[in-house]
CSV table of C-alpha atoms and ligand atoms in Angstrom, one decimal:
chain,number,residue,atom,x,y,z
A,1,UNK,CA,10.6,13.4,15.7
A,2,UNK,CA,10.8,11.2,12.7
A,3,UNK,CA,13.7,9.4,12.2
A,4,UNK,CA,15.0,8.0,8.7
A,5,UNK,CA,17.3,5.4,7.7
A,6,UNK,CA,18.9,4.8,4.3
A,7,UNK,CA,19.5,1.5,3.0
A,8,UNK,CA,21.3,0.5,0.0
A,9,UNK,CA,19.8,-2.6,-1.4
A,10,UNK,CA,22.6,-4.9,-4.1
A,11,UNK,CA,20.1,-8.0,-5.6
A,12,UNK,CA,16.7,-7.3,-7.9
A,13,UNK,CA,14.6,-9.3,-4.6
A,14,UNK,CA,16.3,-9.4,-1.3
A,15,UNK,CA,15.9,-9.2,3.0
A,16,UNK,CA,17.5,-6.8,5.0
A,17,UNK,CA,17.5,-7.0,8.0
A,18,UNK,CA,17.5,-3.6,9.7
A,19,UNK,CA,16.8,-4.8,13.3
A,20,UNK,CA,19.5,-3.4,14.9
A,21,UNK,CA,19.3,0.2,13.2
A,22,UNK,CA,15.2,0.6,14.2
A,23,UNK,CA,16.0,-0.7,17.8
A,24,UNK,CA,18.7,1.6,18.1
A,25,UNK,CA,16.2,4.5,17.3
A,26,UNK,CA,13.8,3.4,19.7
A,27,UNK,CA,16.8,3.2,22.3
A,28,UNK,CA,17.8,6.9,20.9
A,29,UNK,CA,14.6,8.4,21.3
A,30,UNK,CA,13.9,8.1,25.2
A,31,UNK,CA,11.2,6.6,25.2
A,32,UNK,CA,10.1,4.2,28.0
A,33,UNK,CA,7.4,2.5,26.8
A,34,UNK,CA,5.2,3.1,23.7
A,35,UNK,CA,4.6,2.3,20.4
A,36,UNK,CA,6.8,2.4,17.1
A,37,UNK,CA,6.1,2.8,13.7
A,38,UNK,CA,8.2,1.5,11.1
A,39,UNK,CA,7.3,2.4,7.8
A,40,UNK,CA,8.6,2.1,4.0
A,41,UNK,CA,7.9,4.9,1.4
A,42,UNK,CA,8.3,2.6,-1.4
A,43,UNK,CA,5.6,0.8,-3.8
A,44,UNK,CA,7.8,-1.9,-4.7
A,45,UNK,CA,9.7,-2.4,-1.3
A,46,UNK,CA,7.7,-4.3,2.0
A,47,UNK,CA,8.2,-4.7,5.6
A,48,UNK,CA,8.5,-7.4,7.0
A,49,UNK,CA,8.8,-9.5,10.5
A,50,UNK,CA,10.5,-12.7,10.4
A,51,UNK,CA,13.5,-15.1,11.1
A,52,UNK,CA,17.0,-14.1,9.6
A,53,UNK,CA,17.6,-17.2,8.3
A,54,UNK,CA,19.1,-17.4,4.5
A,55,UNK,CA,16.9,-20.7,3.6
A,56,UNK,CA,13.7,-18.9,4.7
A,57,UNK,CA,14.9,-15.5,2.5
A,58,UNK,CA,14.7,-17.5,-0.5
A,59,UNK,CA,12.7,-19.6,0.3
A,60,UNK,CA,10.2,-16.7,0.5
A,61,UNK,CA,11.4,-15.1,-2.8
A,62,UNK,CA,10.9,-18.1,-4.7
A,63,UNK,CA,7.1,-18.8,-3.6
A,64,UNK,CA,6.8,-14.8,-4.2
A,65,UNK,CA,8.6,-15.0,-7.5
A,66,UNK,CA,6.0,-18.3,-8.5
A,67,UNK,CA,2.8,-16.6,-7.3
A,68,UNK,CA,4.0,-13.5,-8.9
A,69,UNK,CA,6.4,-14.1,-11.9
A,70,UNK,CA,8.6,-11.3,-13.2
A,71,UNK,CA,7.5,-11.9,-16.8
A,72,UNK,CA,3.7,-11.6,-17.4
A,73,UNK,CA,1.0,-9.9,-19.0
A,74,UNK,CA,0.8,-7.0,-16.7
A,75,UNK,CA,-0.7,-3.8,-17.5
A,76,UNK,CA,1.4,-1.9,-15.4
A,77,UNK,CA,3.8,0.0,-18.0
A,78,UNK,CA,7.2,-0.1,-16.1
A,79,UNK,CA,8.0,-3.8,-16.6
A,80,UNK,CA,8.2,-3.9,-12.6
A,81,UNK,CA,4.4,-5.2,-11.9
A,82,UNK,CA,5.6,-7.9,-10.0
A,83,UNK,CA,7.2,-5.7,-7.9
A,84,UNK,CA,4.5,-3.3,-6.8
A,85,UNK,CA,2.3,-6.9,-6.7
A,86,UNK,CA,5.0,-8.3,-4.0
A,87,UNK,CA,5.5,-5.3,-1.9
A,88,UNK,CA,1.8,-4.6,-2.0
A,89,UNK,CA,0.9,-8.4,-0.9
A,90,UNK,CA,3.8,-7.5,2.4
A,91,UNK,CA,2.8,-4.6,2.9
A,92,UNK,CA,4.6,-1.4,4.0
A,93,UNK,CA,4.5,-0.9,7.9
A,94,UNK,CA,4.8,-2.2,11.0
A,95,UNK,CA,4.0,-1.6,15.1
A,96,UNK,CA,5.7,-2.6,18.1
A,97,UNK,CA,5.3,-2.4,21.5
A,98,UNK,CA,8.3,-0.6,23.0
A,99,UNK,CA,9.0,-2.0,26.8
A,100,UNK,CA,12.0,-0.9,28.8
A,101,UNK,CA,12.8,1.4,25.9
A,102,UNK,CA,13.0,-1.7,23.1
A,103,UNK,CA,10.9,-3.2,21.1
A,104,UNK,CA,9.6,-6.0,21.7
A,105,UNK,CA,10.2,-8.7,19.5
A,106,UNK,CA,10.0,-12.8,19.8
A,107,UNK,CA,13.5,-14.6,19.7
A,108,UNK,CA,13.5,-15.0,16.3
A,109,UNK,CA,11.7,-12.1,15.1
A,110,UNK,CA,13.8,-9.8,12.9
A,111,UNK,CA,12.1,-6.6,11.1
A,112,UNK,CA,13.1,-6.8,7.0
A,113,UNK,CA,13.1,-4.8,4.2
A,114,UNK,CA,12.2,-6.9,1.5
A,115,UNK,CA,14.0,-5.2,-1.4
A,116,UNK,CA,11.3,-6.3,-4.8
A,117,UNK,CA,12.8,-3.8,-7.7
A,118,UNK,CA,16.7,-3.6,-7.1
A,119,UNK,CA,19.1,-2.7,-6.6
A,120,UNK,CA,18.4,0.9,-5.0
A,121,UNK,CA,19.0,3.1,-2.2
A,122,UNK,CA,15.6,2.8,0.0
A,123,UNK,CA,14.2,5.0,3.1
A,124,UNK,CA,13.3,3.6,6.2
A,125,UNK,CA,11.4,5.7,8.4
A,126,UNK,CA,10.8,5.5,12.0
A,127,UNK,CA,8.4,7.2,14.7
A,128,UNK,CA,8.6,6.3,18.4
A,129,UNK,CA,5.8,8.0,20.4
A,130,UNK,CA,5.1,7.4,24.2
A,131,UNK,CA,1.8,6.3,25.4
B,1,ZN,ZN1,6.2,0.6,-11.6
């Protein structure tokens, strides 16, 4: 079973942090131990694994928004090249372990979903397998 979440970005770059919703799946699903994927069908939205912490979020949209500025000469004809540029250079999935029936994740590792071209309603998608 594939699971799928919806998540309503608000700002034109942002984190979310979805954490709670993909361990809940993994939870849901009955499986012991295994792996997850999480997995964004977006070109202009990336996964991510890091700290929730607001300084870092910016922090990391600013060096983004520097290495790839909004405004440039892109050939890309939707005026969002930065965007596909920034969620390309994240990327758009992730594994984890699953232990115990949770996935395993560092103290300070939360799973993101760096919003690049908002504000939209975005899919998260989520398949827990045993093994
Ligand atoms: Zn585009």
């Amino acid at each position: 079973m594939i699971e799928e979440l919806a998540v309503k970005t608000r700002e034109g770059a942002e984190l979310i942090d979805v954490t709670a919703e993909v361990q809940a799946i993994a939870e849901k699903s009955g499986v012991k131990n295994g792996i997850c994927v999480v997995y964004v069908p977006h070109t202009t939205v990336g996964l991510l694994i890091n700290e929730n912490e607001p300084g870092f979020h910016s922090d990391l949209i600013g060096v983004l928004d520097r290495l790839v500025p909004q405004k440039g000469s892109y050939r890309h004809p939707d005026g969002n090249a930065h965007a596909h540029i920034k969620a390309g250079l994240i990327g758009s999935e992730k594994h984890f372990i699953v232990r115990d029936g949770r996935l395993v994740l560092g103290t300070w590792q939360s799973v993101f979903l760096c919003e690049f071209d908002g504000p939209r309603t975005r899919s998260v998608m989520v398949k827990v397998m045993e093994g």
